């Protein structure tokens, strides 16, 4: 398990709203769950089981960022039933939601309670609009998405200009970040503020990427492992460090199969050609549509075989198991995947494990397999166990 001391498990609140930034809700939500923290996601006017529509914000060639539709984010708690005293910390996501949440008196009272109590507050991007409206930034060093700067200055904050969009600032119990690019430090600081200690993080992890991999299935584990202090590289055949892979948003919206929308662009951090795989301690294979064609690449197959043959930890999710099947490394293994990949798994000689519910994940030896992105907390936690990385409170 990610957290060996269940008696000391922390409980935090995640404040959401319609058109919250997609990454800025899901990445901290699933990362903290993977680390053994209980997370309640709430939205004013909504109850547990309702959804918030999310927005994908990213830099563009225009004068401001672009916006497109993201995943639907499912709330797991009811705002009107919140008891502030039961929580150890608060996370405020960015996007467009804070623009109107900052005018909600119940939200401001809640944030004020956290601020006055000295409990950790982590706010990102446009989330700092809510901190400003609640009077929680006066005299504090703060950063945010640059356009939020004038509001923070007017609210009495000591504005810290973000030199990059990964900037993160800590002042007492308040942690602020400019954008989701800063998630690794943002989440790491929040875990520390909650009293968490990370051990075994001197690991090097490789991600096997491709165009139209699933958006969450690359970024959530990628940034979660970075937040733990691991060195994480992402490679893609025929691409080099600094190139981008477009991603796909796969969601469950009541149709007979998942829907697909354009996701964020994901930046590759290392070149595939000349890669020294022996320098890495583990491999992650995201799902989406990329595995369909990556499974035809001889260099990809050789890379996967190398990790499996020497029994280094490998974690593969959703359609990623198409690559494992093509590499002929599943024979005699117990394995799950997205249900549509069952044929690949069974024909490769593996024992199929039914993903019911869809967030089921399983470990067999050095291999972790998951069915889809709702299972990220278990997927990441089980991979951490193989790596020997632990978060304790």
PDB file of N, CA, C and O in Angstrom, residues 55-123:
ATOM      1  N   UNK A  55     -12.717  21.647 -18.511  1.00  0.00           N
ATOM      2  CA  UNK A  55     -12.166  22.371 -19.658  1.00  0.00           C
ATOM      3  C   UNK A  55     -10.692  22.023 -19.825  1.00  0.00           C
ATOM      4  O   UNK A  55      -9.967  21.864 -18.839  1.00  0.00           O
ATOM      5  N   UNK A  56     -10.271  21.900 -21.064  1.00  0.00           N
ATOM      6  CA  UNK A  56      -8.853  21.706 -21.378  1.00  0.00           C
ATOM      7  C   UNK A  56      -8.276  23.051 -21.793  1.00  0.00           C
ATOM      8  O   UNK A  56      -8.662  23.620 -22.805  1.00  0.00           O
ATOM      9  N   UNK A  57      -7.396  23.568 -20.960  1.00  0.00           N
ATOM     10  CA  UNK A  57      -6.724  24.835 -21.231  1.00  0.00           C
ATOM     11  C   UNK A  57      -5.267  24.568 -21.588  1.00  0.00           C
ATOM     12  O   UNK A  57      -4.579  23.837 -20.873  1.00  0.00           O
ATOM     13  N   UNK A  58      -4.810  25.147 -22.681  1.00  0.00           N
ATOM     14  CA  UNK A  58      -3.394  25.033 -23.005  1.00  0.00           C
ATOM     15  C   UNK A  58      -2.946  26.211 -23.861  1.00  0.00           C
ATOM     16  O   UNK A  58      -3.759  26.897 -24.491  1.00  0.00           O
ATOM     17  N   UNK A  59      -1.643  26.449 -23.829  1.00  0.00           N
ATOM     18  CA  UNK A  59      -1.067  27.572 -24.567  1.00  0.00           C
ATOM     19  C   UNK A  59      -1.338  27.415 -26.058  1.00  0.00           C
ATOM     20  O   UNK A  59      -1.363  26.307 -26.591  1.00  0.00           O
ATOM     21  N   UNK A  60      -1.552  28.538 -26.711  1.00  0.00           N
ATOM     22  CA  UNK A  60      -1.817  28.529 -28.149  1.00  0.00           C
ATOM     23  C   UNK A  60      -1.047  29.660 -28.801  1.00  0.00           C
ATOM     24  O   UNK A  60      -0.357  30.437 -28.133  1.00  0.00           O
ATOM     25  N   UNK A  61      -1.188  29.778 -30.120  1.00  0.00           N
ATOM     26  CA  UNK A  61      -0.506  30.842 -30.855  1.00  0.00           C
ATOM     27  C   UNK A  61      -1.241  32.179 -30.709  1.00  0.00           C
ATOM     28  O   UNK A  61      -0.769  33.205 -31.200  1.00  0.00           O
ATOM     29  N   UNK A  62      -2.371  32.159 -30.015  1.00  0.00           N
ATOM     30  CA  UNK A  62      -3.167  33.375 -29.859  1.00  0.00           C
ATOM     31  C   UNK A  62      -2.763  34.124 -28.591  1.00  0.00           C
ATOM     32  O   UNK A  62      -1.838  33.723 -27.879  1.00  0.00           O
ATOM     33  N   UNK A  63      -3.474  35.185 -28.287  1.00  0.00           N
ATOM     34  CA  UNK A  63      -3.080  36.039 -27.164  1.00  0.00           C
ATOM     35  C   UNK A  63      -3.444  35.447 -25.805  1.00  0.00           C
ATOM     36  O   UNK A  63      -3.016  35.956 -24.777  1.00  0.00           O
ATOM     37  N   UNK A  64      -4.227  34.413 -25.795  1.00  0.00           N
ATOM     38  CA  UNK A  64      -4.546  33.724 -24.555  1.00  0.00           C
ATOM     39  C   UNK A  64      -4.631  32.222 -24.836  1.00  0.00           C
ATOM     40  O   UNK A  64      -4.494  31.792 -25.982  1.00  0.00           O
ATOM     41  N   UNK A  65      -4.829  31.436 -23.800  1.00  0.00           N
ATOM     42  CA  UNK A  65      -4.890  29.975 -23.945  1.00  0.00           C
ATOM     43  C   UNK A  65      -6.168  29.569 -24.676  1.00  0.00           C
ATOM     44  O   UNK A  65      -7.155  30.307 -24.712  1.00  0.00           O
ATOM     45  N   UNK A  66      -6.147  28.388 -25.250  1.00  0.00           N
ATOM     46  CA  UNK A  66      -7.329  27.836 -25.904  1.00  0.00           C
ATOM     47  C   UNK A  66      -8.126  27.007 -24.893  1.00  0.00           C
ATOM     48  O   UNK A  66      -7.610  26.584 -23.863  1.00  0.00           O
ATOM     49  N   UNK A  67      -9.408  26.813 -25.202  1.00  0.00           N
ATOM     50  CA  UNK A  67     -10.243  25.964 -24.350  1.00  0.00           C
ATOM     51  C   UNK A  67     -11.035  24.983 -25.193  1.00  0.00           C
ATOM     52  O   UNK A  67     -11.590  25.350 -26.227  1.00  0.00           O
ATOM     53  N   UNK A  68     -11.064  23.724 -24.741  1.00  0.00           N
ATOM     54  CA  UNK A  68     -11.914  22.703 -25.352  1.00  0.00           C
ATOM     55  C   UNK A  68     -12.495  21.849 -24.240  1.00  0.00           C
ATOM     56  O   UNK A  68     -12.099  21.953 -23.076  1.00  0.00           O
ATOM     57  N   UNK A  69     -13.449  21.001 -24.586  1.00  0.00           N
ATOM     58  CA  UNK A  69     -14.113  20.162 -23.595  1.00  0.00           C
ATOM     59  C   UNK A  69     -13.202  19.046 -23.111  1.00  0.00           C
ATOM     60  O   UNK A  69     -12.518  18.398 -23.897  1.00  0.00           O
ATOM     61  N   UNK A  70     -13.217  18.791 -21.810  1.00  0.00           N
ATOM     62  CA  UNK A  70     -12.447  17.715 -21.234  1.00  0.00           C
ATOM     63  C   UNK A  70     -13.329  16.552 -20.825  1.00  0.00           C
ATOM     64  O   UNK A  70     -14.438  16.365 -21.334  1.00  0.00           O
ATOM     65  N   UNK A  71     -12.828  15.756 -19.880  1.00  0.00           N
ATOM     66  CA  UNK A  71     -13.609  14.655 -19.325  1.00  0.00           C
ATOM     67  C   UNK A  71     -14.740  15.195 -18.450  1.00  0.00           C
ATOM     68  O   UNK A  71     -14.733  16.356 -18.049  1.00  0.00           O
ATOM     69  N   UNK A  72     -15.678  14.327 -18.123  1.00  0.00           N
ATOM     70  CA  UNK A  72     -16.647  14.620 -17.080  1.00  0.00           C
ATOM     71  C   UNK A  72     -16.073  14.122 -15.759  1.00  0.00           C
ATOM     72  O   UNK A  72     -15.686  12.960 -15.646  1.00  0.00           O
ATOM     73  N   UNK A  73     -16.005  15.006 -14.770  1.00  0.00           N
ATOM     74  CA  UNK A  73     -15.405  14.678 -13.477  1.00  0.00           C
ATOM     75  C   UNK A  73     -16.518  14.358 -12.483  1.00  0.00           C
ATOM     76  O   UNK A  73     -17.389  15.192 -12.230  1.00  0.00           O
ATOM     77  N   UNK A  74     -16.498  13.156 -11.919  1.00  0.00           N
ATOM     78  CA  UNK A  74     -17.554  12.721 -11.006  1.00  0.00           C
ATOM     79  C   UNK A  74     -17.228  13.099  -9.565  1.00  0.00           C
ATOM     80  O   UNK A  74     -16.161  12.751  -9.043  1.00  0.00           O
ATOM     81  N   UNK A  75     -18.142  13.789  -8.921  1.00  0.00           N
ATOM     82  CA  UNK A  75     -17.987  14.176  -7.520  1.00  0.00           C
ATOM     83  C   UNK A  75     -18.254  12.966  -6.632  1.00  0.00           C
ATOM     84  O   UNK A  75     -19.096  12.122  -6.949  1.00  0.00           O
ATOM     85  N   UNK A  76     -17.551  12.890  -5.513  1.00  0.00           N
ATOM     86  CA  UNK A  76     -17.751  11.760  -4.601  1.00  0.00           C
ATOM     87  C   UNK A  76     -18.227  12.183  -3.220  1.00  0.00           C
ATOM     88  O   UNK A  76     -18.232  11.390  -2.277  1.00  0.00           O
ATOM     89  N   UNK A  77     -18.632  13.447  -3.081  1.00  0.00           N
ATOM     90  CA  UNK A  77     -19.179  13.946  -1.822  1.00  0.00           C
ATOM     91  C   UNK A  77     -20.137  15.100  -2.131  1.00  0.00           C
ATOM     92  O   UNK A  77     -20.149  15.636  -3.239  1.00  0.00           O
ATOM     93  N   UNK A  78     -20.939  15.463  -1.146  1.00  0.00           N
ATOM     94  CA  UNK A  78     -21.968  16.492  -1.309  1.00  0.00           C
ATOM     95  C   UNK A  78     -21.560  17.767  -0.583  1.00  0.00           C
ATOM     96  O   UNK A  78     -21.267  17.727   0.625  1.00  0.00           O
ATOM     97  N   UNK A  79     -21.531  18.873  -1.290  1.00  0.00           N
ATOM     98  CA  UNK A  79     -21.053  20.140  -0.730  1.00  0.00           C
ATOM     99  C   UNK A  79     -21.833  20.534   0.525  1.00  0.00           C
ATOM    100  O   UNK A  79     -21.241  20.958   1.525  1.00  0.00           O
ATOM    101  N   UNK A  80     -23.142  20.400   0.501  1.00  0.00           N
ATOM    102  CA  UNK A  80     -23.973  20.845   1.628  1.00  0.00           C
ATOM    103  C   UNK A  80     -23.784  20.002   2.884  1.00  0.00           C
ATOM    104  O   UNK A  80     -24.270  20.377   3.963  1.00  0.00           O
ATOM    105  N   UNK A  81     -23.096  18.856   2.763  1.00  0.00           N
ATOM    106  CA  UNK A  81     -22.891  17.983   3.921  1.00  0.00           C
ATOM    107  C   UNK A  81     -21.477  18.086   4.487  1.00  0.00           C
ATOM    108  O   UNK A  81     -21.109  17.331   5.400  1.00  0.00           O
ATOM    109  N   UNK A  82     -20.687  19.034   3.966  1.00  0.00           N
ATOM    110  CA  UNK A  82     -19.298  19.180   4.407  1.00  0.00           C
ATOM    111  C   UNK A  82     -19.236  19.571   5.883  1.00  0.00           C
ATOM    112  O   UNK A  82     -19.940  20.470   6.339  1.00  0.00           O
ATOM    113  N   UNK A  83     -18.367  18.866   6.626  1.00  0.00           N
ATOM    114  CA  UNK A  83     -18.024  19.272   7.989  1.00  0.00           C
ATOM    115  C   UNK A  83     -16.542  19.625   7.985  1.00  0.00           C
ATOM    116  O   UNK A  83     -15.684  18.733   7.968  1.00  0.00           O
ATOM    117  N   UNK A  84     -16.269  20.914   8.000  1.00  0.00           N
ATOM    118  CA  UNK A  84     -14.907  21.429   7.857  1.00  0.00           C
ATOM    119  C   UNK A  84     -13.917  20.756   8.799  1.00  0.00           C
ATOM    120  O   UNK A  84     -12.783  20.446   8.429  1.00  0.00           O
ATOM    121  N   UNK A  85     -14.341  20.472  10.016  1.00  0.00           N
ATOM    122  CA  UNK A  85     -13.420  19.956  11.029  1.00  0.00           C
ATOM    123  C   UNK A  85     -12.904  18.554  10.699  1.00  0.00           C
ATOM    124  O   UNK A  85     -11.908  18.108  11.284  1.00  0.00           O
ATOM    125  N   UNK A  86     -13.551  17.844   9.774  1.00  0.00           N
ATOM    126  CA  UNK A  86     -13.148  16.484   9.442  1.00  0.00           C
ATOM    127  C   UNK A  86     -12.010  16.428   8.423  1.00  0.00           C
ATOM    128  O   UNK A  86     -11.522  15.348   8.096  1.00  0.00           O
ATOM    129  N   UNK A  87     -11.596  17.594   7.909  1.00  0.00           N
ATOM    130  CA  UNK A  87     -10.593  17.628   6.845  1.00  0.00           C
ATOM    131  C   UNK A  87      -9.267  18.197   7.333  1.00  0.00           C
ATOM    132  O   UNK A  87      -9.229  19.113   8.167  1.00  0.00           O
ATOM    133  N   UNK A  88      -8.188  17.651   6.768  1.00  0.00           N
ATOM    134  CA  UNK A  88      -6.838  18.094   7.129  1.00  0.00           C
ATOM    135  C   UNK A  88      -6.266  19.112   6.159  1.00  0.00           C
ATOM    136  O   UNK A  88      -5.214  19.704   6.438  1.00  0.00           O
ATOM    137  N   UNK A  89      -6.920  19.299   5.013  1.00  0.00           N
ATOM    138  CA  UNK A  89      -6.412  20.243   4.027  1.00  0.00           C
ATOM    139  C   UNK A  89      -7.403  20.473   2.917  1.00  0.00           C
ATOM    140  O   UNK A  89      -8.406  19.752   2.787  1.00  0.00           O
ATOM    141  N   UNK A  90      -7.124  21.479   2.103  1.00  0.00           N
ATOM    142  CA  UNK A  90      -8.015  21.898   1.014  1.00  0.00           C
ATOM    143  C   UNK A  90      -7.217  22.081  -0.271  1.00  0.00           C
ATOM    144  O   UNK A  90      -6.130  22.665  -0.257  1.00  0.00           O
ATOM    145  N   UNK A  91      -7.769  21.584  -1.382  1.00  0.00           N
ATOM    146  CA  UNK A  91      -7.203  21.820  -2.714  1.00  0.00           C
ATOM    147  C   UNK A  91      -8.227  22.584  -3.538  1.00  0.00           C
ATOM    148  O   UNK A  91      -9.401  22.200  -3.599  1.00  0.00           O
ATOM    149  N   UNK A  92      -7.781  23.672  -4.170  1.00  0.00           N
ATOM    150  CA  UNK A  92      -8.649  24.490  -5.023  1.00  0.00           C
ATOM    151  C   UNK A  92      -8.133  24.405  -6.454  1.00  0.00           C
ATOM    152  O   UNK A  92      -7.025  24.839  -6.751  1.00  0.00           O
ATOM    153  N   UNK A  93      -8.944  23.822  -7.325  1.00  0.00           N
ATOM    154  CA  UNK A  93      -8.543  23.654  -8.720  1.00  0.00           C
ATOM    155  C   UNK A  93      -8.770  24.942  -9.498  1.00  0.00           C
ATOM    156  O   UNK A  93      -9.552  25.805  -9.102  1.00  0.00           O
ATOM    157  N   UNK A  94      -8.105  25.037 -10.663  1.00  0.00           N
ATOM    158  CA  UNK A  94      -8.231  26.215 -11.515  1.00  0.00           C
ATOM    159  C   UNK A  94      -9.239  26.028 -12.633  1.00  0.00           C
ATOM    160  O   UNK A  94     -10.203  25.274 -12.510  1.00  0.00           O
ATOM    161  N   UNK A  95      -8.994  26.719 -13.746  1.00  0.00           N
ATOM    162  CA  UNK A  95      -9.949  26.717 -14.847  1.00  0.00           C
ATOM    163  C   UNK A  95     -10.880  27.911 -14.745  1.00  0.00           C
ATOM    164  O   UNK A  95     -10.556  28.920 -14.114  1.00  0.00           O
ATOM    165  N   UNK A  96     -12.079  27.791 -15.332  1.00  0.00           N
ATOM    166  CA  UNK A  96     -13.027  28.910 -15.269  1.00  0.00           C
ATOM    167  C   UNK A  96     -13.936  28.859 -14.050  1.00  0.00           C
ATOM    168  O   UNK A  96     -14.557  29.851 -13.690  1.00  0.00           O
ATOM    169  N   UNK A  97     -14.024  27.709 -13.415  1.00  0.00           N
ATOM    170  CA  UNK A  97     -14.905  27.579 -12.254  1.00  0.00           C
ATOM    171  C   UNK A  97     -14.643  28.631 -11.166  1.00  0.00           C
ATOM    172  O   UNK A  97     -15.595  29.180 -10.602  1.00  0.00           O
ATOM    173  N   UNK A  98     -13.374  28.940 -10.829  1.00  0.00           N
ATOM    174  CA  UNK A  98     -13.142  29.912  -9.753  1.00  0.00           C
ATOM    175  C   UNK A  98     -13.729  31.302 -10.015  1.00  0.00           C
ATOM    176  O   UNK A  98     -13.988  32.042  -9.060  1.00  0.00           O
ATOM    177  N   UNK A  99     -13.953  31.644 -11.277  1.00  0.00           N
ATOM    178  CA  UNK A  99     -14.512  32.965 -11.577  1.00  0.00           C
ATOM    179  C   UNK A  99     -15.862  33.155 -10.906  1.00  0.00           C
ATOM    180  O   UNK A  99     -16.167  34.237 -10.411  1.00  0.00           O
ATOM    181  N   UNK A 100     -16.687  32.096 -10.896  1.00  0.00           N
ATOM    182  CA  UNK A 100     -18.005  32.240 -10.275  1.00  0.00           C
ATOM    183  C   UNK A 100     -18.037  31.682  -8.846  1.00  0.00           C
ATOM    184  O   UNK A 100     -18.815  32.147  -8.014  1.00  0.00           O
ATOM    185  N   UNK A 101     -17.179  30.708  -8.545  1.00  0.00           N
ATOM    186  CA  UNK A 101     -17.118  30.210  -7.173  1.00  0.00           C
ATOM    187  C   UNK A 101     -16.640  31.293  -6.209  1.00  0.00           C
ATOM    188  O   UNK A 101     -17.002  31.290  -5.028  1.00  0.00           O
ATOM    189  N   UNK A 102     -15.852  32.227  -6.715  1.00  0.00           N
ATOM    190  CA  UNK A 102     -15.353  33.325  -5.888  1.00  0.00           C
ATOM    191  C   UNK A 102     -16.471  34.274  -5.459  1.00  0.00           C
ATOM    192  O   UNK A 102     -16.255  35.140  -4.598  1.00  0.00           O
ATOM    193  N   UNK A 103     -17.665  34.126  -6.032  1.00  0.00           N
ATOM    194  CA  UNK A 103     -18.820  34.959  -5.650  1.00  0.00           C
ATOM    195  C   UNK A 103     -19.800  34.199  -4.768  1.00  0.00           C
ATOM    196  O   UNK A 103     -20.854  34.727  -4.416  1.00  0.00           O
ATOM    197  N   UNK A 104     -19.456  32.966  -4.390  1.00  0.00           N
ATOM    198  CA  UNK A 104     -20.345  32.120  -3.602  1.00  0.00           C
ATOM    199  C   UNK A 104     -19.993  32.256  -2.117  1.00  0.00           C
ATOM    200  O   UNK A 104     -18.897  31.885  -1.700  1.00  0.00           O
ATOM    201  N   UNK A 105     -20.910  32.781  -1.315  1.00  0.00           N
ATOM    202  CA  UNK A 105     -20.616  33.062   0.097  1.00  0.00           C
ATOM    203  C   UNK A 105     -20.289  31.790   0.877  1.00  0.00           C
ATOM    204  O   UNK A 105     -19.442  31.807   1.785  1.00  0.00           O
ATOM    205  N   UNK A 106     -20.929  30.662   0.531  1.00  0.00           N
ATOM    206  CA  UNK A 106     -20.646  29.412   1.236  1.00  0.00           C
ATOM    207  C   UNK A 106     -19.220  28.937   0.948  1.00  0.00           C
ATOM    208  O   UNK A 106     -18.540  28.404   1.833  1.00  0.00           O
ATOM    209  N   UNK A 107     -18.779  29.125  -0.290  1.00  0.00           N
ATOM    210  CA  UNK A 107     -17.401  28.774  -0.652  1.00  0.00           C
ATOM    211  C   UNK A 107     -16.417  29.646   0.118  1.00  0.00           C
ATOM    212  O   UNK A 107     -15.424  29.153   0.671  1.00  0.00           O
ATOM    213  N   UNK A 108     -16.692  30.940   0.177  1.00  0.00           N
ATOM    214  CA  UNK A 108     -15.779  31.863   0.863  1.00  0.00           C
ATOM    215  C   UNK A 108     -15.726  31.582   2.363  1.00  0.00           C
ATOM    216  O   UNK A 108     -14.655  31.670   2.978  1.00  0.00           O
ATOM    217  N   UNK A 109     -16.862  31.226   2.952  1.00  0.00           N
ATOM    218  CA  UNK A 109     -16.868  30.859   4.375  1.00  0.00           C
ATOM    219  C   UNK A 109     -16.017  29.609   4.606  1.00  0.00           C
ATOM    220  O   UNK A 109     -15.256  29.529   5.580  1.00  0.00           O
ATOM    221  N   UNK A 110     -16.147  28.639   3.713  1.00  0.00           N
ATOM    222  CA  UNK A 110     -15.379  27.397   3.828  1.00  0.00           C
ATOM    223  C   UNK A 110     -13.886  27.672   3.737  1.00  0.00           C
ATOM    224  O   UNK A 110     -13.096  27.196   4.569  1.00  0.00           O
ATOM    225  N   UNK A 111     -13.483  28.448   2.727  1.00  0.00           N
ATOM    226  CA  UNK A 111     -12.064  28.765   2.542  1.00  0.00           C
ATOM    227  C   UNK A 111     -11.548  29.563   3.732  1.00  0.00           C
ATOM    228  O   UNK A 111     -10.423  29.344   4.208  1.00  0.00           O
ATOM    229  N   UNK A 112     -12.376  30.477   4.225  1.00  0.00           N
ATOM    230  CA  UNK A 112     -11.995  31.253   5.400  1.00  0.00           C
ATOM    231  C   UNK A 112     -11.733  30.375   6.616  1.00  0.00           C
ATOM    232  O   UNK A 112     -10.795  30.613   7.381  1.00  0.00           O
ATOM    233  N   UNK A 113     -12.534  29.333   6.788  1.00  0.00           N
ATOM    234  CA  UNK A 113     -12.333  28.408   7.901  1.00  0.00           C
ATOM    235  C   UNK A 113     -10.993  27.695   7.789  1.00  0.00           C
ATOM    236  O   UNK A 113     -10.261  27.564   8.780  1.00  0.00           O
ATOM    237  N   UNK A 114     -10.668  27.227   6.594  1.00  0.00           N
ATOM    238  CA  UNK A 114      -9.373  26.573   6.393  1.00  0.00           C
ATOM    239  C   UNK A 114      -8.233  27.546   6.642  1.00  0.00           C
ATOM    240  O   UNK A 114      -7.231  27.214   7.284  1.00  0.00           O
ATOM    241  N   UNK A 115      -8.384  28.758   6.127  1.00  0.00           N
ATOM    242  CA  UNK A 115      -7.330  29.760   6.263  1.00  0.00           C
ATOM    243  C   UNK A 115      -7.093  30.122   7.725  1.00  0.00           C
ATOM    244  O   UNK A 115      -5.957  30.175   8.201  1.00  0.00           O
ATOM    245  N   UNK A 116      -8.179  30.361   8.448  1.00  0.00           N
ATOM    246  CA  UNK A 116      -8.065  30.769   9.854  1.00  0.00           C
ATOM    247  C   UNK A 116      -7.530  29.652  10.743  1.00  0.00           C
ATOM    248  O   UNK A 116      -6.908  29.915  11.770  1.00  0.00           O
ATOM    249  N   UNK A 117      -7.778  28.407  10.339  1.00  0.00           N
ATOM    250  CA  UNK A 117      -7.332  27.269  11.142  1.00  0.00           C
ATOM    251  C   UNK A 117      -5.853  26.950  10.952  1.00  0.00           C
ATOM    252  O   UNK A 117      -5.262  26.219  11.742  1.00  0.00           O
ATOM    253  N   UNK A 118      -5.279  27.479   9.883  1.00  0.00           N
ATOM    254  CA  UNK A 118      -3.886  27.178   9.571  1.00  0.00           C
ATOM    255  C   UNK A 118      -3.691  25.849   8.877  1.00  0.00           C
ATOM    256  O   UNK A 118      -2.555  25.411   8.666  1.00  0.00           O
ATOM    257  N   UNK A 119      -4.791  25.188   8.488  1.00  0.00           N
ATOM    258  CA  UNK A 119      -4.671  23.925   7.753  1.00  0.00           C
ATOM    259  C   UNK A 119      -4.135  24.188   6.350  1.00  0.00           C
ATOM    260  O   UNK A 119      -4.390  25.259   5.780  1.00  0.00           O
ATOM    261  N   UNK A 120      -3.426  23.231   5.761  1.00  0.00           N
ATOM    262  CA  UNK A 120      -2.838  23.454   4.429  1.00  0.00           C
ATOM    263  C   UNK A 120      -3.888  23.729   3.358  1.00  0.00           C
ATOM    264  O   UNK A 120      -4.924  23.054   3.297  1.00  0.00           O
ATOM    265  N   UNK A 121      -3.607  24.736   2.538  1.00  0.00           N
ATOM    266  CA  UNK A 121      -4.444  25.069   1.386  1.00  0.00           C
ATOM    267  C   UNK A 121      -3.548  25.073   0.157  1.00  0.00           C
ATOM    268  O   UNK A 121      -2.518  25.765   0.126  1.00  0.00           O
ATOM    269  N   UNK A 122      -3.916  24.306  -0.864  1.00  0.00           N
ATOM    270  CA  UNK A 122      -3.171  24.273  -2.122  1.00  0.00           C
ATOM    271  C   UNK A 122      -4.097  24.762  -3.229  1.00  0.00           C
ATOM    272  O   UNK A 122      -5.147  24.165  -3.471  1.00  0.00           O
ATOM    273  N   UNK A 123      -3.705  25.848  -3.877  1.00  0.00           N
ATOM    274  CA  UNK A 123      -4.555  26.464  -4.902  1.00  0.00           C
ATOM    275  C   UNK A 123      -3.738  26.701  -6.164  1.00  0.00           C
ATOM    276  O   UNK A 123      -2.591  27.136  -6.098  1.00  0.00           O
TER     277      UNK A 123
END
